[in-house]
Structures are given as C-alpha cells and as structure tokens.
Coordinates of C-alpha atoms and ligand atoms in Angstrom, one line a residue:
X1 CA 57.9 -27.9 45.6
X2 CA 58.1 -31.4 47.1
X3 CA 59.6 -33.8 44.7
X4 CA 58.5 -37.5 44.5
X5 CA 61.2 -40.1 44.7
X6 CA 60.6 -42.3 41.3
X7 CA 62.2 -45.7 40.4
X8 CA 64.6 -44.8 37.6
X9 CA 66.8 -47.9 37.6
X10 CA 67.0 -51.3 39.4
X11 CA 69.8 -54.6 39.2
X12 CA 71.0 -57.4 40.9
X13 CA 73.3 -59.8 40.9
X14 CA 73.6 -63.9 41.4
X15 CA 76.5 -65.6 42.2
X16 CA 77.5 -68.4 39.7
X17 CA 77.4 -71.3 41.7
X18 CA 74.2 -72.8 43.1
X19 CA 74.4 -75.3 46.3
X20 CA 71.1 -77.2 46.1
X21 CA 69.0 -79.0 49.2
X22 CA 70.8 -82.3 47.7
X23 CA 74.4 -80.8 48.1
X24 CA 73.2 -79.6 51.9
X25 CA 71.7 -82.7 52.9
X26 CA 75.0 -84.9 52.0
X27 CA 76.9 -82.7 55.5
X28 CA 73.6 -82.2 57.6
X29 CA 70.8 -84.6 58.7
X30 CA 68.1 -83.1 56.6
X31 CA 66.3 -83.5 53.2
X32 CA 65.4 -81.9 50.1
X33 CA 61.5 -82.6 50.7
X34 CA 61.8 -81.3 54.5
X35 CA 63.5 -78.1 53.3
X36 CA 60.8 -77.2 50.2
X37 CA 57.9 -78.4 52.2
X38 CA 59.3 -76.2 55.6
X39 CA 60.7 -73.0 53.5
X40 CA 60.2 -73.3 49.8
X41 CA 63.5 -73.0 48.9
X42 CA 65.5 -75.4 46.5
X43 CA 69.0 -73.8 45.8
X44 CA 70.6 -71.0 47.1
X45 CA 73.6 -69.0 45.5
X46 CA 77.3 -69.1 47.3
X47 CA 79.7 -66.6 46.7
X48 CA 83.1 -66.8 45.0
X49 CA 86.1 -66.6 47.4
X50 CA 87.3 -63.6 45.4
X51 CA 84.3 -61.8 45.6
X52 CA 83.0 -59.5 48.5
X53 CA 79.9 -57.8 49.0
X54 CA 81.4 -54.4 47.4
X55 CA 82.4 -56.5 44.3
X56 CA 78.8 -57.8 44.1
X57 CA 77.2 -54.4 45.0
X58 CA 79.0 -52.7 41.7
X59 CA 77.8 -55.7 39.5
X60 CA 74.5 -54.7 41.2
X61 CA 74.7 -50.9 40.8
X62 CA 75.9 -50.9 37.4
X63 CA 73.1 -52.3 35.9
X64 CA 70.7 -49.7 37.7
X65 CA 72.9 -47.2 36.4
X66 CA 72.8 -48.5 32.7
X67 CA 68.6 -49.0 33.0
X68 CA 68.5 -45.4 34.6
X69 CA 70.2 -44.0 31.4
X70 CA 72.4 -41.4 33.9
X71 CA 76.1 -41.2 34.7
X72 CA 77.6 -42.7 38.1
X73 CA 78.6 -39.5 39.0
X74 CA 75.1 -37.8 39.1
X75 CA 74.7 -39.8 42.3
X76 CA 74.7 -38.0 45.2
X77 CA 73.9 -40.7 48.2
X78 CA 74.6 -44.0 48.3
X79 CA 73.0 -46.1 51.0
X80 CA 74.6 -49.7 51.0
X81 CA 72.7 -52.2 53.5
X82 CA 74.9 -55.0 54.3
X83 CA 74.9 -57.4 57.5
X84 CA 78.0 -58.9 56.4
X85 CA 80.4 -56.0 54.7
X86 CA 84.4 -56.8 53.8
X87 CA 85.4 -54.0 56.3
X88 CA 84.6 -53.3 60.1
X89 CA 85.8 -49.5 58.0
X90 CA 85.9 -48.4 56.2
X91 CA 82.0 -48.8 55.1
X92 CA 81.0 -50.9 51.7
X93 CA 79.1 -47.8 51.0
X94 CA 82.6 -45.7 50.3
X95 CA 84.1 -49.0 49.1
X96 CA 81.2 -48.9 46.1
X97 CA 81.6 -45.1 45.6
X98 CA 85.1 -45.7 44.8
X99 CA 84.3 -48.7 42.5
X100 CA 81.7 -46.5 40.3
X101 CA 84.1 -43.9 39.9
X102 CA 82.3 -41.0 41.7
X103 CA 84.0 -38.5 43.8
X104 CA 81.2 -36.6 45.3
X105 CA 78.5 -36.9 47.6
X106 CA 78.4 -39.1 50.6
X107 CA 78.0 -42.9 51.1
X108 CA 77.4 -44.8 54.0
X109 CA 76.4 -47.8 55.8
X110 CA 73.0 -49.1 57.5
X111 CA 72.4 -52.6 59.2
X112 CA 68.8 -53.7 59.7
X113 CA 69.4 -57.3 58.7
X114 CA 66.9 -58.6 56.4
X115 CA 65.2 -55.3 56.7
X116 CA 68.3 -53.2 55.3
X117 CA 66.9 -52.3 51.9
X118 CA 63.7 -51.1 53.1
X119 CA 65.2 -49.2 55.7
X120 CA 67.6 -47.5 52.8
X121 CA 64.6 -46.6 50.8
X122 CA 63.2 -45.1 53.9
X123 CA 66.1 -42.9 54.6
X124 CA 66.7 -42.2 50.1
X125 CA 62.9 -41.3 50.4
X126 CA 63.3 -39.0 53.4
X127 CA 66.5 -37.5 51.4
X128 CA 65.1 -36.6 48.7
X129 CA 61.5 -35.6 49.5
X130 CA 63.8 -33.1 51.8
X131 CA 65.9 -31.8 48.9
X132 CA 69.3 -32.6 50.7
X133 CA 69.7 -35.2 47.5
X134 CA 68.7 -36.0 43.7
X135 CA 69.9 -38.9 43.1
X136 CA 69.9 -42.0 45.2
X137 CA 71.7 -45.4 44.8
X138 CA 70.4 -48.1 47.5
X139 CA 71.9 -51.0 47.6
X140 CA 71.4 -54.6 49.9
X141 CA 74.2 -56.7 49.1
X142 CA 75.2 -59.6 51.2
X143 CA 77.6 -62.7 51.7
X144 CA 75.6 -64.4 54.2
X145 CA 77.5 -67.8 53.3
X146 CA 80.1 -66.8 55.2
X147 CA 78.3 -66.5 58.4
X148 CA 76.6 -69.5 58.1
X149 CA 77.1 -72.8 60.0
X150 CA 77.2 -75.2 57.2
X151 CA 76.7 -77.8 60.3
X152 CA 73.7 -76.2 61.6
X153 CA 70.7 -77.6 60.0
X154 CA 68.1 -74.7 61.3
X155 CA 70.3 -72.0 59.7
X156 CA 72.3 -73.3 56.6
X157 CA 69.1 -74.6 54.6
X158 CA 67.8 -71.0 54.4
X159 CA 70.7 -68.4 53.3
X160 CA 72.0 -67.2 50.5
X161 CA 74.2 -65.0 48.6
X162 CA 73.6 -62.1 45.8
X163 CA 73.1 -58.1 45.8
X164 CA 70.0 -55.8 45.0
X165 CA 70.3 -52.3 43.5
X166 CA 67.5 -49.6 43.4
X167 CA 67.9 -45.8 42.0
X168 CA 66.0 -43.0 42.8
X169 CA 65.7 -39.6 41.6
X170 CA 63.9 -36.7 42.4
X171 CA 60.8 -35.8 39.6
X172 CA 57.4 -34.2 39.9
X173 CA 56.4 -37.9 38.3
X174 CA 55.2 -40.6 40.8
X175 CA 57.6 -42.7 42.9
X176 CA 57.7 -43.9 46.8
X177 CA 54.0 -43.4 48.1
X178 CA 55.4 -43.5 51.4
X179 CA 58.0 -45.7 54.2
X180 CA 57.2 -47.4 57.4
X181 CA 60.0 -48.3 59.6
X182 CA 59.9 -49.9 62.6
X183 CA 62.7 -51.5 65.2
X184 CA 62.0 -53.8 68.6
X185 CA 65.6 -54.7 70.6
X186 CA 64.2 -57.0 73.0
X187 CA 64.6 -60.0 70.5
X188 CA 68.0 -60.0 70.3
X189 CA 68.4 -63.7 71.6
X190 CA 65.8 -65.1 68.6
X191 CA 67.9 -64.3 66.1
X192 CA 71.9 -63.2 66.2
X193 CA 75.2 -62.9 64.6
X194 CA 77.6 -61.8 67.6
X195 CA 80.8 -60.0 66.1
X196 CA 83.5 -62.5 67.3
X197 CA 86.1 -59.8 67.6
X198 CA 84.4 -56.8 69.1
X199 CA 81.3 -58.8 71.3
X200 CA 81.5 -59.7 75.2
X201 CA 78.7 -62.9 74.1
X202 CA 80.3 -66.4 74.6
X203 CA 79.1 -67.5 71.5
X204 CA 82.9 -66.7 69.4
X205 CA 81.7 -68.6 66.3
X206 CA 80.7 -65.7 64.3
X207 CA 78.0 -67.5 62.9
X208 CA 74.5 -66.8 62.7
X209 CA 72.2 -68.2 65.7
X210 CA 68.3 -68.8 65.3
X211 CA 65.2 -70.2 66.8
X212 CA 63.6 -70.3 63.6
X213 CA 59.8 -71.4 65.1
X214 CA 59.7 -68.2 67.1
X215 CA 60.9 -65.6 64.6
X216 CA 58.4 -67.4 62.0
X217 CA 55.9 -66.6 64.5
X218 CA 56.3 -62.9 65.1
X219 CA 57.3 -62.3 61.6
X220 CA 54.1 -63.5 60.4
X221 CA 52.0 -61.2 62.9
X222 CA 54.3 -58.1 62.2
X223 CA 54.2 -58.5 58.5
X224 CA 50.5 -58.2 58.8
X225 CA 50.5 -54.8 60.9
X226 CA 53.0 -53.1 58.9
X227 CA 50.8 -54.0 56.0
X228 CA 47.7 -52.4 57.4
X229 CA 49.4 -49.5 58.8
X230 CA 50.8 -48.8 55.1
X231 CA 47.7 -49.4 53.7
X232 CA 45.8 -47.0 56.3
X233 CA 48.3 -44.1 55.6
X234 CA 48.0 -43.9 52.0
X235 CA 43.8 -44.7 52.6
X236 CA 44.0 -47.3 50.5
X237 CA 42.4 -50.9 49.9
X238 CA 43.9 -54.0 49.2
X239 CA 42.4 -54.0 46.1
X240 CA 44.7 -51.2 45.3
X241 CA 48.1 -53.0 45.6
X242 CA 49.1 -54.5 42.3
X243 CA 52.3 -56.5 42.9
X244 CA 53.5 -57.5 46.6
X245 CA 57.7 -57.9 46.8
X246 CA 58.2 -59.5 50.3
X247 CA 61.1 -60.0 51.6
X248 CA 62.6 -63.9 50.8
X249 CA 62.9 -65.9 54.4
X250 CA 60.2 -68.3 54.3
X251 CA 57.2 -69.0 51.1
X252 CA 54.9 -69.8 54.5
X253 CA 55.5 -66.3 55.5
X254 CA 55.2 -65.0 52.3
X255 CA 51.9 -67.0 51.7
X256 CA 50.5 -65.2 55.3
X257 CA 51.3 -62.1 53.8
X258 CA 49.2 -62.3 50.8
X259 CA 46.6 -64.2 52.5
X260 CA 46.0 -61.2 54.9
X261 CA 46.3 -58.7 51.9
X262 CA 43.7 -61.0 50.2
X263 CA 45.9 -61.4 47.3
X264 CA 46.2 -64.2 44.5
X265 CA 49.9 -65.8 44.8
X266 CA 50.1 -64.5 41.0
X267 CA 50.6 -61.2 42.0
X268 CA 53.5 -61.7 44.3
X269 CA 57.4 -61.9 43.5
X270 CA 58.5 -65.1 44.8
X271 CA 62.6 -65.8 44.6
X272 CA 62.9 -67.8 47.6
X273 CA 63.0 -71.1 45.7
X274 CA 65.9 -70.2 43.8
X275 CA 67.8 -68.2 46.0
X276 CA 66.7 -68.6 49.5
X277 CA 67.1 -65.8 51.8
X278 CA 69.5 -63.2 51.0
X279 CA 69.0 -61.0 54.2
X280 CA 69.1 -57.4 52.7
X281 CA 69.4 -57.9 48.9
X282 CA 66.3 -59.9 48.9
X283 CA 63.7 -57.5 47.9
X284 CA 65.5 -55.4 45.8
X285 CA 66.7 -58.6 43.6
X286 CA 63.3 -59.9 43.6
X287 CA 61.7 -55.9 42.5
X288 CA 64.7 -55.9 40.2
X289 CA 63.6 -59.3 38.5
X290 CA 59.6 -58.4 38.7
X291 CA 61.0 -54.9 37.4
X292 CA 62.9 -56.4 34.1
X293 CA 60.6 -59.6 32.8
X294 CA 57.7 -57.2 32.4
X295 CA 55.5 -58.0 35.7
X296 CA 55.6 -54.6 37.1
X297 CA 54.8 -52.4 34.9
X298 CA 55.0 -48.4 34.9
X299 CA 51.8 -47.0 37.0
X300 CA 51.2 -49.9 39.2
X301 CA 51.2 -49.6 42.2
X302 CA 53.8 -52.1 44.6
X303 CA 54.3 -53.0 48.0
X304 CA 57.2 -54.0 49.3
X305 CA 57.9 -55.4 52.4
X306 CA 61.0 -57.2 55.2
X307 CA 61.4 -58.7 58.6
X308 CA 64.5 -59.2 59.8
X309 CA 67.0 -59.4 63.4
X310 CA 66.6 -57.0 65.5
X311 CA 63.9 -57.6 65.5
X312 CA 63.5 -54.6 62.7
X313 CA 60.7 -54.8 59.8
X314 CA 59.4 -51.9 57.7
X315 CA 57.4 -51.2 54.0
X316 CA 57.4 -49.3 51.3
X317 CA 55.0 -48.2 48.9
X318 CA 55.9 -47.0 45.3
X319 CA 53.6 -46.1 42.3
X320 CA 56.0 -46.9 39.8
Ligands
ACO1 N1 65.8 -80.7 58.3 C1 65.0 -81.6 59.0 N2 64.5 -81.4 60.2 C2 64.7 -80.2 60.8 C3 65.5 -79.2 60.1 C4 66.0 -79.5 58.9 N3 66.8 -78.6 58.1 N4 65.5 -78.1 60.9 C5 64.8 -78.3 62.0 N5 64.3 -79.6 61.9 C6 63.5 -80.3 62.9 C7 63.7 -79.7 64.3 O1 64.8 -80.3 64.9 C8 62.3 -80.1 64.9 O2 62.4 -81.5 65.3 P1 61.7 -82.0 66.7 O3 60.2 -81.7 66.4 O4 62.1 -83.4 66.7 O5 62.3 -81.1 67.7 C9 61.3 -80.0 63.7 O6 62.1 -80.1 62.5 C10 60.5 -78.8 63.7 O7 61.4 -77.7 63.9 P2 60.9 -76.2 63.8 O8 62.1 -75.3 64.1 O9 59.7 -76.0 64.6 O10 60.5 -76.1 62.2 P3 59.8 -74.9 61.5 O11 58.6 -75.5 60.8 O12 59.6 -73.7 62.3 O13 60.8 -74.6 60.3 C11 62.4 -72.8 59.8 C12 62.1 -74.0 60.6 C13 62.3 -73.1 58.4 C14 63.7 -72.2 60.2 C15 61.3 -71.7 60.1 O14 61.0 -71.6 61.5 C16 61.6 -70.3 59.6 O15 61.6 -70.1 58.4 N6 61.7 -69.3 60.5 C17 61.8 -67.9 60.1 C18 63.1 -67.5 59.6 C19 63.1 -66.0 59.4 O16 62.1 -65.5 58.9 N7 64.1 -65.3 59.8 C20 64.0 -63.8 59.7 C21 64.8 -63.3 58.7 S1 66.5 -63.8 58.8 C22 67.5 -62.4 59.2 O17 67.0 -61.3 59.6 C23 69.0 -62.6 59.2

C-alpha cells in the first residue's frame, strides 16, 4: 500500500550575529526606512567564518532528528539544497551524512535557488510514496553572505544566512498532500550567480546579479498560478488552507500571495523581517519556527510555497 510522507521532525538554525539595515546603510547609499518599506526586512543573519553550510546543516538536522525521536542512522536519503555549498565535490549532502554519523543510504545535492527546499520535498515525497525510501532528511542550508556584494545596494539589503531541516517518514498517517514543481531557463539574465571558476560569462565577481523590479514582477504572477494549480489538484478551497509558509524574498510578495489566497496575514509565517531572504533554507526555517511555537498544529492543513533563479518555483501541500 501507498505510504504517506508525514512530518516527523523539523529545525533550523541562525547564525549569531545579526547585520541590521543601520549597519548596511553606513557602506551603501540606502536607508533603513527604504529597505522595510521596499522588502520588510530589518536584520539579516551573517555567518561565522568558521562555519560552512555543512556545519549549519548538522545544527539544522540534529534538532529534526531529536524532535523526530529516531536515530540518524534510520535515514535513508538525504536531500541537501544549497546554492552556495563548501565544495564544487564532493556534495554538502555526503559532507552532512558524514557529520550525523550514518553510513548508509545515499545523499546528494539539488540546486533550485530559493526554490531548493521545495524541490527536495518534491523528490523525498516522490521517494517515499515509491517505496525506494523510509526515511527522509531534507535540508536548505545556505551562506548567501558570501556571494553577496556588500557594495551593491539592490542585492545586499535582502540576503541572509541560516539552514532549514524537514524529516519525513513513511506512515499510513497523513503527510505531503501532494508537490508541484516547475522550472523556466529563459530568465537566466534576471537573476544570476555565474561560477567565477568554471563559467564562460564576463561577469568574474562571483557575486549574485539582480534586476530586482522584474523578478518581483513575475514572482508575484507565478506565485499565484502555482497556488491555484495546488489548490485545483487536491479540489480544494482556499478556505481549506490553514497556515501559508512562503518563501522569504520580499513581505510585498508575500502579501500578493495571501491576498490571492484570500487569507488574513495572521495565518502566514512571516521571517523576512528578521532574517531576510535565505534562498533555500527559508521555508523550511520559517515551517520549522511556525512548527515549534505552537502555530501549526497536528491536522492542519499547510501550504508551502518558493520562487527562486532559474527562474524555478514549486509548492507543497502537507496535512500535518
Ligand atoms: N536603497 C535605496 N534606493 C534603492 C535601493 C536601496 N537599497 N535599491 C534600489 N534603489 C532605488 C533604485 O535605484 C531605483 O531608483 P531610481 O527610481 O532613481 O532608478 C528605485 O530605488 C526603485 O528601484 P526598484 O528596483 O524598482 O525597487 P523595487 O521596489 O522593485 O525594490 C527590490 C527592489 C526590493 C529588490 C524588489 O524588486 C524585490 O524584492 N525583488 C524580488 C527579489 C526576489 O524575489 N528574488 C527572487 C528570489 S532570490 C533567489 O532566487 C536567489
């Protein structure tokens, strides 16, 4: 019989310090009022130079682990998204498998930008609906600081830096309602991070390149179809949809969102003030927080949701 992926664990973790709009607007020509008013955000958190995204990703994982109740070792796939991993190779994934201790299975890699996590649910989902795994650690775990122009005012006012951790295990209880994934190339020049070592593009920097206005502007009209079509496949209302976990780029886009779902701003995660846009980990640290102060609760029902570079954007539903 099929077996439904349920929620049996989620953490995340913060780095210490926290770089405010203050702090950015002493080295760029900008301004705490224009960056809340524009994005929402206030602070963002900035890595540690001895940390990585592996090191975060245990922190992460370990605390999914210790909700779940299991031992590392019962994991059998772990899905790490990451835009910006320690390694070309060998992957964060194996990096974190070796970390928790475990020494069977598989663990790999997947880059969808800010879509990562939702992608990895996709594919843990797809895994374990299939029987090919039990137990599924997904990770988004990101050091985006580090490919960030701090001189660039239309980029460094909106990243920052943490790591998300879901598990999921097969059980005849509820879990993931269902996935939506979905990928368009032909943006590629919106939004960018050329590989300075490996890429043909002029741009060397190895920083991340944006026309923010543009990307605001399809993200905000994707969101809204991805949210219909996972509505439409499960035949469900809007009504039905208890919490909505969006990805953290932009509170205007997050507003959209639950405008078009016709939802009270009480009944969505919001993280961005506090920690801006952290690419892949961003909606597993915001279900993560949602998950532990009591919001979500067992049985309801939650949407969660990304846009990120590629372009690449995607949902998941889950009963949890
Ligand atoms: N401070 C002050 N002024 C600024 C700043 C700043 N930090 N940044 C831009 N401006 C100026 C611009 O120069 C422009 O000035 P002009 O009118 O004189 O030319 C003016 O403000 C308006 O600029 P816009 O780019 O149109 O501003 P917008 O309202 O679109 O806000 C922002 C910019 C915040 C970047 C927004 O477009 C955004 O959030 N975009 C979406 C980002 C996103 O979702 N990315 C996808 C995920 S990221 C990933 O996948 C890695």
């Amino acid at each position: 019989m099929t077996q439904n992926a349920k929620v049996i664990g989620t953490g995340g973790y913060l780095p210490e310090e926290i770089r405010t709009n203050e702090h950015i607007s002493e080295t760029v020509d900008t301004s705490d009022s224009w960056i809340f008013e524009r994005t929402g955000i206030r602070n963002r958190r900035i890595a540690a130079e001895h940390e990585t995204t592996s090191s975060m990703a245990e922190i992460a994982a370990r605390q999914a682990i210790e909700m779940a109740g299991i031992e590392a070792d019962e994991i059998d796939l772990i899905i790490v998204a990451t835009g910006t991993p320690e390694n070309v190779y060998p992957g964060t994934g194996c990096v974190l498998q070796h970390r928790l201790g475990i020494k069977k299975g598989v663990a790999f890699d997947i880059q969808a930008a800010c879509s990562g996590s939702i992608f990895g649910l996709d594919m843990a989902n797809n895994y374990i609906k299939s029987g090919a795994a039990k137990t599924v650690l997904v990770v988004g775990t990101e050091i985006n600081s580090r490919i960030t122009d701090w001189t660039d005012r239309g980029t460094c006012i909106l990243f920052g830096d943490g790591a998300g951790a879901v598990l999921l295990q097969a059980s005849d209880e509820s879990g993931v309602l269902s996935t939506h994934i979905h990928s368009d190339g032909q943006y590629e020049d919106l939004l960018n991070c050329p590989n300075p070592q490996a890429s043909t593009s002029d741009d060397t920097s190895g920083y991340i390149s944006m026309k923010g206005n543009e990307v605001f502007k399809v993200a905000v009209n994707t969101l809204g179809r991805i949210v219909d079509e996972t509505l439409a496949a499960n035949n469900m209302q809007k009504s039905d949809i208890d919490w909505l976990v969006p990805h953290q780029a932009n509170i205007r886009i997050i507003a959209a969102t639950a405008k078009k779902l016709k939802m009270s701003m009480d009944h969505v995660v919001v993280t961005v003030e506090e920690q801006g846009n952290t690419s892949s980990a961003s909606v597993l640290l915001a279900f993560n927080e949602a998950v532990r102060d009591g919001r979500i609760q067992r049985g309801q029902t939650v949407l969660l949701e990304a846009f990120g570079a590629g372009f690449t954007w995607g949902a998941a539903l889950i009963r949890y």
